[in-house]
Tab-separated table of C-alpha atoms in Angstrom:
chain	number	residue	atom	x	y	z
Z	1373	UNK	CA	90.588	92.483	129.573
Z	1374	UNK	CA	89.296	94.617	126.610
Z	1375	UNK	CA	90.424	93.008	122.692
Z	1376	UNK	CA	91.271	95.218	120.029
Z	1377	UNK	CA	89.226	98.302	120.053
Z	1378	UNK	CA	88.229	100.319	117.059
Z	1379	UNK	CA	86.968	103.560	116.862
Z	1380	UNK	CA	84.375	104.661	115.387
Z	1381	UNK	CA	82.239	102.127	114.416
Z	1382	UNK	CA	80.860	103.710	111.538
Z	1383	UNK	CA	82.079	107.018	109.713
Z	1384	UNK	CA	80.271	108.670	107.289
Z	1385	UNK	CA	82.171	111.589	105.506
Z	1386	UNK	CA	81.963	113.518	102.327
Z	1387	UNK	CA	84.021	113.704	99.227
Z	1388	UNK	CA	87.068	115.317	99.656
Z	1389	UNK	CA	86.951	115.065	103.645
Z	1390	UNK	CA	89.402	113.412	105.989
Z	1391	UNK	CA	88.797	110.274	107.899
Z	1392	UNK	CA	90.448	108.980	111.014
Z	1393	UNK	CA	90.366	105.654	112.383
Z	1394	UNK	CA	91.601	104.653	115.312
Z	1395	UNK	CA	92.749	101.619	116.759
Z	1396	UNK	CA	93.840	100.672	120.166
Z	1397	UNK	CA	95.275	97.334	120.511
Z	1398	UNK	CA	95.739	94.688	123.103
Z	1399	UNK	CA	97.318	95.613	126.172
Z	1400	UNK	CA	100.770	95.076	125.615
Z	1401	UNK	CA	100.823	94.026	122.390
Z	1402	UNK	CA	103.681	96.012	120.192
Z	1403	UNK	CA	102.261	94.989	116.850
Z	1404	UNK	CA	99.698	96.516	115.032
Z	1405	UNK	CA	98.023	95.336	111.141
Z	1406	UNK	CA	95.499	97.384	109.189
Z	1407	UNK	CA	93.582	95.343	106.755
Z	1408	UNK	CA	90.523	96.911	104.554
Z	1409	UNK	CA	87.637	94.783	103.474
Z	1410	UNK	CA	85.546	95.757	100.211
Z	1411	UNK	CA	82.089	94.368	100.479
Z	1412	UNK	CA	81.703	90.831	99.354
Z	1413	UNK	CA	85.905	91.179	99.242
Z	1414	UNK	CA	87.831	89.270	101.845
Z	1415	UNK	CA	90.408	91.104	103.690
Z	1416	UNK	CA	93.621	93.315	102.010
Z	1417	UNK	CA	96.677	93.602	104.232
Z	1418	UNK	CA	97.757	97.234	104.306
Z	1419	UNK	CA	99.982	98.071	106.660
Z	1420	UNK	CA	102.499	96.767	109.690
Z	1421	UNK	CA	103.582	98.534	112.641
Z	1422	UNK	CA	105.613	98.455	115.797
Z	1423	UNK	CA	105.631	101.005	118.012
Z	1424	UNK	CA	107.217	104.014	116.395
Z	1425	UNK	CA	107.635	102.181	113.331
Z	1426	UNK	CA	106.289	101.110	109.804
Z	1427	UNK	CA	107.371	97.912	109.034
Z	1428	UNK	CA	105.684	97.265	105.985
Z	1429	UNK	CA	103.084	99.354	104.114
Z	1430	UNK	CA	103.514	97.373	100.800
Z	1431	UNK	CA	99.677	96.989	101.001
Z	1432	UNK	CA	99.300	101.038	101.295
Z	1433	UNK	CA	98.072	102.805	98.421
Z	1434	UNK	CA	100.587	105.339	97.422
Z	1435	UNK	CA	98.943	108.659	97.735
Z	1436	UNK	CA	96.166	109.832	100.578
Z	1437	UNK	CA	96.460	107.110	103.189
Z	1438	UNK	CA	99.079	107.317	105.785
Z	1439	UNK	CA	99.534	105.106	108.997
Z	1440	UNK	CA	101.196	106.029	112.545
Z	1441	UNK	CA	101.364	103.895	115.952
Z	1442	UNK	CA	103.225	106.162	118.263
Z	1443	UNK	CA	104.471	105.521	121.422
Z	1444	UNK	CA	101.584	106.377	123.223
Z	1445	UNK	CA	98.232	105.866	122.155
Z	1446	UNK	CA	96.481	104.419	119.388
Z	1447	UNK	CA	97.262	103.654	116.072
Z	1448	UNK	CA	96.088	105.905	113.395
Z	1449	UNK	CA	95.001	104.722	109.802
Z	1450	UNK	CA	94.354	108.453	107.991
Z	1451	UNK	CA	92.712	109.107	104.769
Z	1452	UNK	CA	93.207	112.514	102.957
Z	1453	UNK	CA	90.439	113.493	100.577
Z	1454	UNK	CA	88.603	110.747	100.185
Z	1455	UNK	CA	86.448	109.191	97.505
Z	1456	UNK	CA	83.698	106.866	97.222
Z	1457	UNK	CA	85.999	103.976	96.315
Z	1458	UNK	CA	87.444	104.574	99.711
Z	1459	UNK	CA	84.390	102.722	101.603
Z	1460	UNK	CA	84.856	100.002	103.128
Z	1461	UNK	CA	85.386	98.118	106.161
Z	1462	UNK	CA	88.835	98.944	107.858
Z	1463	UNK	CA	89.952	96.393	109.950
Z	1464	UNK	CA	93.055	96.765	113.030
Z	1465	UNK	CA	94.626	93.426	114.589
Z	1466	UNK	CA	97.216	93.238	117.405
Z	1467	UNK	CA	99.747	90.972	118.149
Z	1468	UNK	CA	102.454	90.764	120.754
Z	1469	UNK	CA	104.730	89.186	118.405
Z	1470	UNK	CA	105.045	88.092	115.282
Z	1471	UNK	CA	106.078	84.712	115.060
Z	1472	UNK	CA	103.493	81.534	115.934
Z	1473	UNK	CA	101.236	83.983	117.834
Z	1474	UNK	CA	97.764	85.223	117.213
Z	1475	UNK	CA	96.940	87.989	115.705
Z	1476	UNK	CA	93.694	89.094	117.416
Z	1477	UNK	CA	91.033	91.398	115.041
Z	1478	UNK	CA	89.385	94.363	116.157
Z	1479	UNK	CA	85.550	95.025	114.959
Z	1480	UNK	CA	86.225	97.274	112.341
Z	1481	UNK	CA	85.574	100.692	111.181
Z	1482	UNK	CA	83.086	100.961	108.357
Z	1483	UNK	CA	83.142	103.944	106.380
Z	1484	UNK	CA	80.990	105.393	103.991
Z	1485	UNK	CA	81.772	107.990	101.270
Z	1486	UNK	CA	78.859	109.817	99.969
K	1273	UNK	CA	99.465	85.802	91.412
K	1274	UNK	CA	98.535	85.550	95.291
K	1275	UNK	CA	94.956	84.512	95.118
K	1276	UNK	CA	93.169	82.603	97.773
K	1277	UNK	CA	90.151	80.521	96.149
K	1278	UNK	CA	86.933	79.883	98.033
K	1279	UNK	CA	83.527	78.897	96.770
K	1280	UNK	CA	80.785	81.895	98.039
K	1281	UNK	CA	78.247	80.185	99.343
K	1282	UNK	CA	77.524	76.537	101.015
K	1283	UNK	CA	73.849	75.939	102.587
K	1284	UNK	CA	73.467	73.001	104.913
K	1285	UNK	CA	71.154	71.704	107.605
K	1286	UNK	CA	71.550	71.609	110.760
K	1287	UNK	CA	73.508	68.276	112.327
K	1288	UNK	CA	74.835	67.525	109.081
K	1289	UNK	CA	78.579	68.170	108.451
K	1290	UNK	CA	79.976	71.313	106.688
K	1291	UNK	CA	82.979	71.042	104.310
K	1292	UNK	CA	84.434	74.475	103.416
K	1293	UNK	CA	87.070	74.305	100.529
K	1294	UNK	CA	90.169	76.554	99.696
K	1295	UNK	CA	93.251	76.704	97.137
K	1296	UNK	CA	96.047	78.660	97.628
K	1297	UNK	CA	98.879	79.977	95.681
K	1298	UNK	CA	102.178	80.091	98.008
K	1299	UNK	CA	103.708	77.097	98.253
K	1300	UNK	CA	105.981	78.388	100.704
K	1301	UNK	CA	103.329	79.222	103.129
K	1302	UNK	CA	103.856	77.945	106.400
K	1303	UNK	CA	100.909	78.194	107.926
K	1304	UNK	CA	97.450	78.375	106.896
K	1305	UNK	CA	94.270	80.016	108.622
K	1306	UNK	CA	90.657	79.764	108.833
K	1307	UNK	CA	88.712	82.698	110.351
K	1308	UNK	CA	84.702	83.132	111.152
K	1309	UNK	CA	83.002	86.449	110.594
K	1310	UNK	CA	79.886	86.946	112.009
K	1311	UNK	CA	77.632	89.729	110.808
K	1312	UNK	CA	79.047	93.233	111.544
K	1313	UNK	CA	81.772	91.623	113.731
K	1314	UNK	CA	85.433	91.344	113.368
K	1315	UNK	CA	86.849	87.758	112.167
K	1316	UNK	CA	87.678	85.045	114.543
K	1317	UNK	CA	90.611	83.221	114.467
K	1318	UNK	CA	89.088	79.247	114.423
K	1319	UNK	CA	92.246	77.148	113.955
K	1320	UNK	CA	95.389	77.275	111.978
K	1321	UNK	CA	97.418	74.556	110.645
K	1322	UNK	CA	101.291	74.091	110.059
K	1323	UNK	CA	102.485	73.308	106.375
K	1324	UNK	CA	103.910	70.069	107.485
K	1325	UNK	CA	100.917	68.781	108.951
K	1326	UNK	CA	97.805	66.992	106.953
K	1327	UNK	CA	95.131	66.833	109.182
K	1328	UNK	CA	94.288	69.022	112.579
K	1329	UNK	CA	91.060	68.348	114.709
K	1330	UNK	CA	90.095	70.685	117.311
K	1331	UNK	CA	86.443	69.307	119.176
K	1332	UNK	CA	84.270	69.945	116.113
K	1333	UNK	CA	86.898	70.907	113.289
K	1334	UNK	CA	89.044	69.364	110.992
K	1335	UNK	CA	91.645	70.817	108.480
K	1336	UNK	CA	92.446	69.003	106.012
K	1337	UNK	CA	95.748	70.136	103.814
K	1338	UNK	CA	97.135	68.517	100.409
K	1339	UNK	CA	100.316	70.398	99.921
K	1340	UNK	CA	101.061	68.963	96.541
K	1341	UNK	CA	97.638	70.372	95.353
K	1342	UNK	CA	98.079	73.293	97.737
K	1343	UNK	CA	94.429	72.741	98.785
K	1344	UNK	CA	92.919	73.246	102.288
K	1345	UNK	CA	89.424	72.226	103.777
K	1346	UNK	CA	87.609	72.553	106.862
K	1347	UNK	CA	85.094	70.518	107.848
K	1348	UNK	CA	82.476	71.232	110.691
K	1349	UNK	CA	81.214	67.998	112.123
K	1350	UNK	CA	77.708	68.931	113.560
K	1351	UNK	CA	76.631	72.128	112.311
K	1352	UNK	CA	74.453	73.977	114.332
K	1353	UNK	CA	72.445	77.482	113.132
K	1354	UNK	CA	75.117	79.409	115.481
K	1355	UNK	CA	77.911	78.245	112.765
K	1356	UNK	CA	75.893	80.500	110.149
K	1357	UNK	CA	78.562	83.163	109.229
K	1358	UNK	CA	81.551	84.012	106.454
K	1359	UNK	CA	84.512	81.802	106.678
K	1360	UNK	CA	87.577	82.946	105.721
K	1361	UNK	CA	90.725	81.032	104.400
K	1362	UNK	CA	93.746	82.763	105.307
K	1363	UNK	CA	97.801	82.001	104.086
K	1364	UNK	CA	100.808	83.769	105.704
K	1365	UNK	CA	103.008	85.850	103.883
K	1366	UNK	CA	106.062	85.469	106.338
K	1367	UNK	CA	106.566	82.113	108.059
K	1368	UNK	CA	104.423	81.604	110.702
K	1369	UNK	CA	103.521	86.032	110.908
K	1370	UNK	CA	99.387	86.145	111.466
K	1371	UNK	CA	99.791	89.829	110.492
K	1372	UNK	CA	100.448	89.847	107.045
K	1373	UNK	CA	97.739	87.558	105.283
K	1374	UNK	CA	96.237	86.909	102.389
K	1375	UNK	CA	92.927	86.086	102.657
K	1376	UNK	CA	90.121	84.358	100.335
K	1377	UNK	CA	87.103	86.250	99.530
K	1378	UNK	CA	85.383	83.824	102.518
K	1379	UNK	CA	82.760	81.262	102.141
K	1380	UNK	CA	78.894	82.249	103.607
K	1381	UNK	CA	78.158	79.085	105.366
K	1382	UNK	CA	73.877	78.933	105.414
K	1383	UNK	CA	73.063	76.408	108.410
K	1384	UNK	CA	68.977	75.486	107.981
K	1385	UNK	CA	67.006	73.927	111.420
């Protein structure tokens, strides 16, 4: 009965680069969050999805990060050229509802920009 | 704005009780969240309590909410060294959503034998 699983643990890229994070929820669960922690921050809500569907990226910044959860397999945070302010840790939680039900948190991604 | 207040840091010893503070800013909020982090882990939900309550116990915790000075606390009866981590105070956006939080910059609870 696996949780939330994140991969990878830890990504390191460049300036510039791309980075990919993945996260595979629950089984079952429909609902997907992406949080990302600064260090000594506490968490920043990002982005909501359903399957198929953004339901709220008002915590997305506007340019360079995009989110997808499609119908099959895992949800995909992606960040275009990124730069140092970029690192962090990126957190995924799954839920299979919304309302009165646990929202349960992956382990994170952390990345590094150097 | 939408802050979440925490103190940093609390240091206590072990067996004594803990008492972890938090303000919010929501008065709508319907429910309200503490998570544990434990070093290079994800966060744990720990318990959760509904606006309309004023107290929750669960075994060793107990929220504490005063709606009217939109302040939460949880105390840890007992503390033991495997309590050490970062607790978080969490308030929902939507009613009763755990997805969309906002989340205090956590508390480092210190637990000395």
């Amino acid at each position: 009965n696996a949780g939330v699983m994140q991969n990878p643990r830890h990504l390191v890229r460049r300036r510039g680069q791309e980075a990919r994070l993945r996260c595979s929820p629950v089984k079952g669960h429909s609902h997907v969050y992406w949080y990302r922690q600064l260090p000594e921050e506490g968490l920043k809500f990002m982005v909501y999805l359903q399957k198929e569907n953004i339901i709220d990226e008002s915590g997305m910044p506007k340019e360079r990060f995009s989110a997808e959860f499609p119908k099959e397999g895992p949800s995909i945070l992606r960040i275009q050229q990124v730069v140092r302010g970029d690192s962090a840790a990126y957190f995924c939680a799954s839920s299979p509802q919304t309302q009165n039900t646990e929202a349960f948190f992956g382990q994170g991604t952390r990345l590094t920009v150097v | 704005g939408e802050d979440v207040e925490q103190s940093l840091f609390l240091s206590v010893r072990e067996g004594d009780s803990s008492v972890i503070n938090c303000t919010y800013t929501d008065s709508s909020s319907t429910y309200l969240y503490w998570y544990k982090q434990e070093p290079g882990a994800g966060l744990q939900l720990l318990t959760y309590i509904f606006s309309n309550m004023d107290m929750k116990q669960d075994q060793r915790l107990t929220v504490l909410l005063n709606k009217k000075d939109k302040h939460l606390s949880l105390r840890i009866a007992d503390t033991q060294t495997g309590d050490s981590a970062i607790y978080f105070c969490a308030e929902s956006r939507y009613g009763g959503s755990q997805g969309n939080l906002i989340f205090g910059k956590g508390t480092k609870l210190s637990v000395k034998p």
